[in-house]
mmCIF file of C-alpha atoms in Angstrom:
data_model
loop_
_atom_site.group_PDB
_atom_site.id
_atom_site.type_symbol
_atom_site.label_atom_id
_atom_site.label_comp_id
_atom_site.label_asym_id
_atom_site.label_seq_id
_atom_site.Cartn_x
_atom_site.Cartn_y
_atom_site.Cartn_z
ATOM 1 C CA MET A 1 20.273 6.862 -14.601
ATOM 2 C CA PRO A 2 20.814 3.461 -12.972
ATOM 3 C CA MET A 3 20.172 0.318 -14.922
ATOM 4 C CA ALA A 4 18.204 -2.608 -13.538
ATOM 5 C CA SER A 5 18.963 -6.282 -13.858
ATOM 6 C CA ASN A 6 16.355 -8.535 -15.462
ATOM 7 C CA VAL A 7 15.689 -10.684 -12.421
ATOM 8 C CA LEU A 8 16.036 -10.414 -8.682
ATOM 9 C CA THR A 9 19.457 -11.900 -7.956
ATOM 10 C CA SER A 10 22.487 -11.050 -5.939
ATOM 11 C CA THR A 11 23.713 -9.011 -8.913
ATOM 12 C CA ILE A 12 23.304 -5.390 -7.963
ATOM 13 C CA HIS A 13 24.291 -2.161 -9.605
ATOM 14 C CA PRO A 14 25.546 0.994 -7.876
ATOM 15 C CA THR A 15 23.280 3.974 -8.312
ATOM 16 C CA TRP A 16 23.270 7.743 -8.161
ATOM 17 C CA LYS A 17 25.478 8.250 -5.099
ATOM 18 C CA GLU A 18 27.698 10.635 -7.033
ATOM 19 C CA SER A 19 24.870 12.659 -8.580
ATOM 20 C CA ASN A 20 23.324 15.944 -7.549
ATOM 21 C CA SER A 21 19.930 14.852 -8.823
ATOM 22 C CA GLY A 22 18.199 15.181 -5.473
ATOM 23 C CA LEU A 23 16.903 11.649 -5.972
ATOM 24 C CA GLY A 24 18.819 8.592 -5.041
ATOM 25 C CA GLU A 25 21.221 10.183 -2.595
ATOM 26 C CA ASN A 26 20.401 7.435 -0.075
ATOM 27 C CA ILE A 27 19.777 4.625 -2.546
ATOM 28 C CA ASP A 28 22.224 1.760 -2.356
ATOM 29 C CA TYR A 29 21.047 -0.563 -5.113
ATOM 30 C CA ILE A 30 18.410 -1.001 -7.757
ATOM 31 C CA PHE A 31 17.188 -4.199 -9.319
ATOM 32 C CA LYS A 32 14.276 -5.331 -11.427
ATOM 33 C CA GLU A 33 11.991 -8.092 -10.223
ATOM 34 C CA THR A 34 9.242 -8.220 -12.816
ATOM 35 C CA THR A 35 8.034 -5.104 -14.550
ATOM 36 C CA MET A 36 8.069 -2.593 -11.691
ATOM 37 C CA LYS A 37 11.464 -1.324 -10.623
ATOM 38 C CA HIS A 38 12.249 -2.361 -7.088
ATOM 39 C CA VAL A 39 14.760 -0.136 -5.346
ATOM 40 C CA LYS A 40 16.581 -1.117 -2.191
ATOM 41 C CA GLY A 41 17.122 2.125 -0.345
ATOM 42 C CA TYR A 42 15.481 5.091 1.297
ATOM 43 C CA PHE A 43 12.449 6.817 -0.149
ATOM 44 C CA PRO A 44 13.787 9.674 -2.351
ATOM 45 C CA LEU A 45 13.109 13.083 -0.838
ATOM 46 C CA PRO A 46 15.519 15.803 -1.948
ATOM 47 C CA LYS A 47 16.872 18.180 0.664
ATOM 48 C CA ARG A 48 15.723 21.784 0.340
ATOM 49 C CA GLY A 49 17.797 23.500 -2.307
ATOM 50 C CA GLU A 50 18.650 20.282 -4.171
ATOM 51 C CA LEU A 51 17.526 19.807 -7.725
ATOM 52 C CA PHE A 52 14.382 17.710 -8.157
ATOM 53 C CA LEU A 53 14.304 15.847 -11.446
ATOM 54 C CA PRO A 54 11.423 16.832 -13.722
ATOM 55 C CA LYS A 55 8.715 14.301 -14.541
ATOM 56 C CA ASN A 56 9.011 12.496 -11.195
ATOM 57 C CA VAL A 57 6.155 12.005 -8.721
ATOM 58 C CA ILE A 58 6.838 11.276 -5.068
ATOM 59 C CA THR A 59 4.079 8.853 -4.088
ATOM 60 C CA PHE A 60 3.677 7.631 -0.523
ATOM 61 C CA THR A 61 1.261 5.211 1.114
ATOM 62 C CA GLY A 62 -1.470 6.625 3.312
ATOM 63 C CA ASN A 63 -4.942 6.534 4.789
ATOM 64 C CA SER A 64 -8.100 8.620 4.502
ATOM 65 C CA TYR A 65 -8.310 10.044 8.000
ATOM 66 C CA ILE A 66 -8.778 13.814 7.811
ATOM 67 C CA ARG A 67 -8.150 15.785 11.005
ATOM 68 C CA LYS A 68 -10.536 18.530 12.173
ATOM 69 C CA ASP A 69 -8.128 21.143 10.808
ATOM 70 C CA GLY A 70 -8.423 19.588 7.328
ATOM 71 C CA HIS A 71 -5.032 17.843 7.191
ATOM 72 C CA LEU A 72 -4.594 14.242 6.086
ATOM 73 C CA VAL A 73 -3.051 12.264 8.965
ATOM 74 C CA MET A 74 0.561 11.561 7.979
ATOM 75 C CA GLY A 75 2.081 10.392 11.246
ATOM 76 C CA ALA A 76 4.309 7.431 10.405
ATOM 77 C CA GLY A 77 6.569 5.891 7.782
ATOM 78 C CA ALA A 78 6.958 7.475 4.356
ATOM 79 C CA ALA A 79 3.896 9.665 4.941
ATOM 80 C CA LYS A 80 5.606 11.260 7.952
ATOM 81 C CA SER A 81 8.800 11.721 5.946
ATOM 82 C CA VAL A 82 6.851 13.537 3.224
ATOM 83 C CA ARG A 83 4.979 15.634 5.818
ATOM 84 C CA ASP A 84 8.229 16.592 7.538
ATOM 85 C CA TRP A 85 9.779 17.440 4.166
ATOM 86 C CA CYS A 86 6.769 19.486 3.047
ATOM 87 C CA PRO A 87 4.365 20.401 5.897
ATOM 88 C CA GLU A 88 1.695 21.930 3.636
ATOM 89 C CA VAL A 89 1.073 18.666 1.751
ATOM 90 C CA GLY A 90 -1.247 17.297 4.483
ATOM 91 C CA LEU A 91 -3.690 20.178 4.047
ATOM 92 C CA LEU A 92 -3.467 20.138 0.236
ATOM 93 C CA LEU A 93 -4.280 16.416 0.142
ATOM 94 C CA GLY A 94 -6.873 16.771 2.912
ATOM 95 C CA LYS A 95 -8.877 19.058 0.612
ATOM 96 C CA LYS A 96 -9.069 16.289 -2.015
ATOM 97 C CA ILE A 97 -9.847 13.281 0.192
ATOM 98 C CA HIS A 98 -13.114 12.560 2.015
ATOM 99 C CA HIS A 99 -12.746 11.486 5.641
ATOM 100 C CA LEU A 100 -12.511 7.679 5.975
ATOM 101 C CA GLN A 101 -13.585 7.124 2.356
ATOM 102 C CA GLU A 102 -11.862 5.186 -0.414
ATOM 103 C CA TYR A 103 -10.014 7.259 -3.011
ATOM 104 C CA ASN A 104 -7.157 4.893 -4.095
ATOM 105 C CA LEU A 105 -4.890 7.713 -5.355
ATOM 106 C CA ALA A 106 -4.864 11.447 -4.775
ATOM 107 C CA SER A 107 -2.327 14.104 -5.651
ATOM 108 C CA ALA A 108 -1.418 17.707 -5.036
ATOM 109 C CA LYS A 109 1.280 20.047 -6.276
ATOM 110 C CA VAL A 110 3.577 21.679 -3.759
ATOM 111 C CA ASN A 111 5.941 24.577 -4.247
ATOM 112 C CA TYR A 112 9.510 23.321 -4.081
ATOM 113 C CA SER A 113 12.413 25.646 -4.858
ATOM 114 C CA GLY A 114 10.191 27.747 -7.108
ATOM 115 C CA ARG A 115 8.674 24.789 -9.009
ATOM 116 C CA GLN A 116 5.402 22.945 -8.631
ATOM 117 C CA ILE A 117 6.197 19.332 -7.652
ATOM 118 C CA PRO A 118 3.505 16.626 -7.758
ATOM 119 C CA ILE A 119 3.047 14.550 -4.605
ATOM 120 C CA GLY A 120 0.773 11.505 -4.655
ATOM 121 C CA VAL A 121 -0.760 9.366 -1.946
ATOM 122 C CA PHE A 122 -1.479 5.669 -2.557
ATOM 123 C CA GLN A 123 -4.228 4.500 -0.215
ATOM 124 C CA VAL A 124 -3.577 1.330 1.805
ATOM 125 C CA LYS A 125 -6.121 1.822 4.624
ATOM 126 C CA ASN A 126 -8.890 4.133 5.809
ATOM 127 C CA HIS A 127 -8.085 4.816 9.473
ATOM 128 C CA PHE A 128 -4.450 5.472 10.347
ATOM 129 C CA GLN A 129 -4.640 2.970 13.249
ATOM 130 C CA ASP A 130 -5.821 0.106 11.014
ATOM 131 C CA SER A 131 -3.626 -2.483 9.380
ATOM 132 C CA ALA A 132 -3.289 -2.149 5.627
ATOM 133 C CA ASP A 133 -6.114 -3.710 3.596
ATOM 134 C CA LEU A 134 -5.046 -6.082 0.791
ATOM 135 C CA ASP A 135 -8.186 -5.466 -1.262
ATOM 136 C CA LEU A 136 -7.668 -1.709 -1.006
ATOM 137 C CA ILE A 137 -4.030 -2.147 -2.030
ATOM 138 C CA LYS A 138 -5.232 -4.132 -5.073
ATOM 139 C CA ARG A 139 -7.578 -1.320 -6.127
ATOM 140 C CA SER A 140 -4.968 1.382 -5.498
ATOM 141 C CA THR A 141 -2.405 -0.656 -7.462
ATOM 142 C CA GLN A 142 -4.827 -0.988 -10.376
ATOM 143 C CA LYS A 143 -5.442 2.771 -10.387
ATOM 144 C CA LEU A 144 -1.699 3.535 -10.295
ATOM 145 C CA LYS A 145 -1.106 1.009 -13.063
ATOM 146 C CA GLU A 146 -3.732 2.722 -15.263
ATOM 147 C CA ILE A 147 -2.219 6.157 -14.672
ATOM 148 C CA ALA A 148 1.431 5.096 -14.972
ATOM 149 C CA THR A 149 0.846 3.069 -18.142
ATOM 150 C CA GLU A 150 -0.396 6.197 -19.886
ATOM 151 C CA SER A 151 2.309 8.455 -18.448
ATOM 152 C CA SER A 152 5.901 9.315 -19.299
ATOM 153 C CA TRP A 153 6.487 10.295 -15.655
ATOM 154 C CA THR A 154 8.292 8.170 -13.049
ATOM 155 C CA PHE A 155 6.413 7.368 -9.840
ATOM 156 C CA HIS A 156 8.441 6.783 -6.643
ATOM 157 C CA LEU A 157 6.429 4.713 -4.128
ATOM 158 C CA ASN A 158 7.380 3.202 -0.788
ATOM 159 C CA PHE A 159 6.455 -0.494 -0.717
ATOM 160 C CA PRO A 160 2.736 -0.549 0.198
ATOM 161 C CA GLY A 161 1.292 -2.151 3.302
ATOM 162 C CA ILE A 162 4.463 -3.219 5.108
ATOM 163 C CA GLY A 163 5.893 -1.462 8.142
ATOM 164 C CA ASN A 164 3.062 0.496 9.768
ATOM 165 C CA GLY A 165 0.579 -1.391 7.564
ATOM 166 C CA LYS A 166 1.605 -4.603 9.324
ATOM 167 C CA LEU A 167 1.498 -6.805 6.213
ATOM 168 C CA LYS A 168 4.284 -9.066 5.022
ATOM 169 C CA TYR A 169 6.332 -8.174 1.947
ATOM 170 C CA GLU A 170 5.666 -11.638 0.467
ATOM 171 C CA THR A 171 1.894 -11.104 0.786
ATOM 172 C CA VAL A 172 1.885 -7.744 -1.010
ATOM 173 C CA LEU A 173 4.508 -8.448 -3.701
ATOM 174 C CA PRO A 174 2.166 -10.458 -5.995
ATOM 175 C CA ILE A 175 -0.232 -7.494 -6.009
ATOM 176 C CA VAL A 176 2.277 -4.786 -6.937
ATOM 177 C CA GLU A 177 4.805 -6.712 -9.021
ATOM 178 C CA ASP A 178 3.172 -6.044 -12.369
ATOM 179 C CA LEU A 179 3.152 -2.264 -12.020
ATOM 180 C CA PRO A 180 4.829 -0.747 -15.093
ATOM 181 C CA ASP A 181 8.560 -0.035 -15.068
ATOM 182 C CA ASN A 182 8.026 3.697 -14.566
ATOM 183 C CA VAL A 183 6.897 2.863 -11.019
ATOM 184 C CA TRP A 184 9.867 2.546 -8.662
ATOM 185 C CA VAL A 185 8.969 0.773 -5.418
ATOM 186 C CA TYR A 186 11.303 1.296 -2.427
ATOM 187 C CA THR A 187 12.190 -1.031 0.450
ATOM 188 C CA LEU A 188 15.015 -0.991 2.958
#
């Protein structure tokens, strides 16, 4: 498993490029900023047939817009990547989330290569067309912090609120930087 440096510097460490873990195939570098692990690289979705490491939770940012067919809208960014990787996850999460209501975190288990894999959604907005909401990100971060602090699992989360959320990295970083070190936050 890759090691992280103590501070964000130009010192970087190669990661799992040579592994068959199913995680980290596209990750270039990992470094540690504060307590959360900040990974520079693509969000880790294994290809079908690849091994998925146990005790890992793929967690993506999302909204609370439920379509008429019961699916959570997952049309852009990491949410779209997860939906494309596992099409049934939108319906599974849609059953647990109330339309346009706050939930902060929700999860479902999907069948992946004969195993049940947990997938989580970290709420950053209500409507998919809205910009991300900093106060909502604060509450979702607090909920993830509570869960992760009590867990031996590793949570893989795309950096919340940037990209389709239209917020700046520098604005969101102070909110998420004290997540525990079993939360790996990904940026490109």
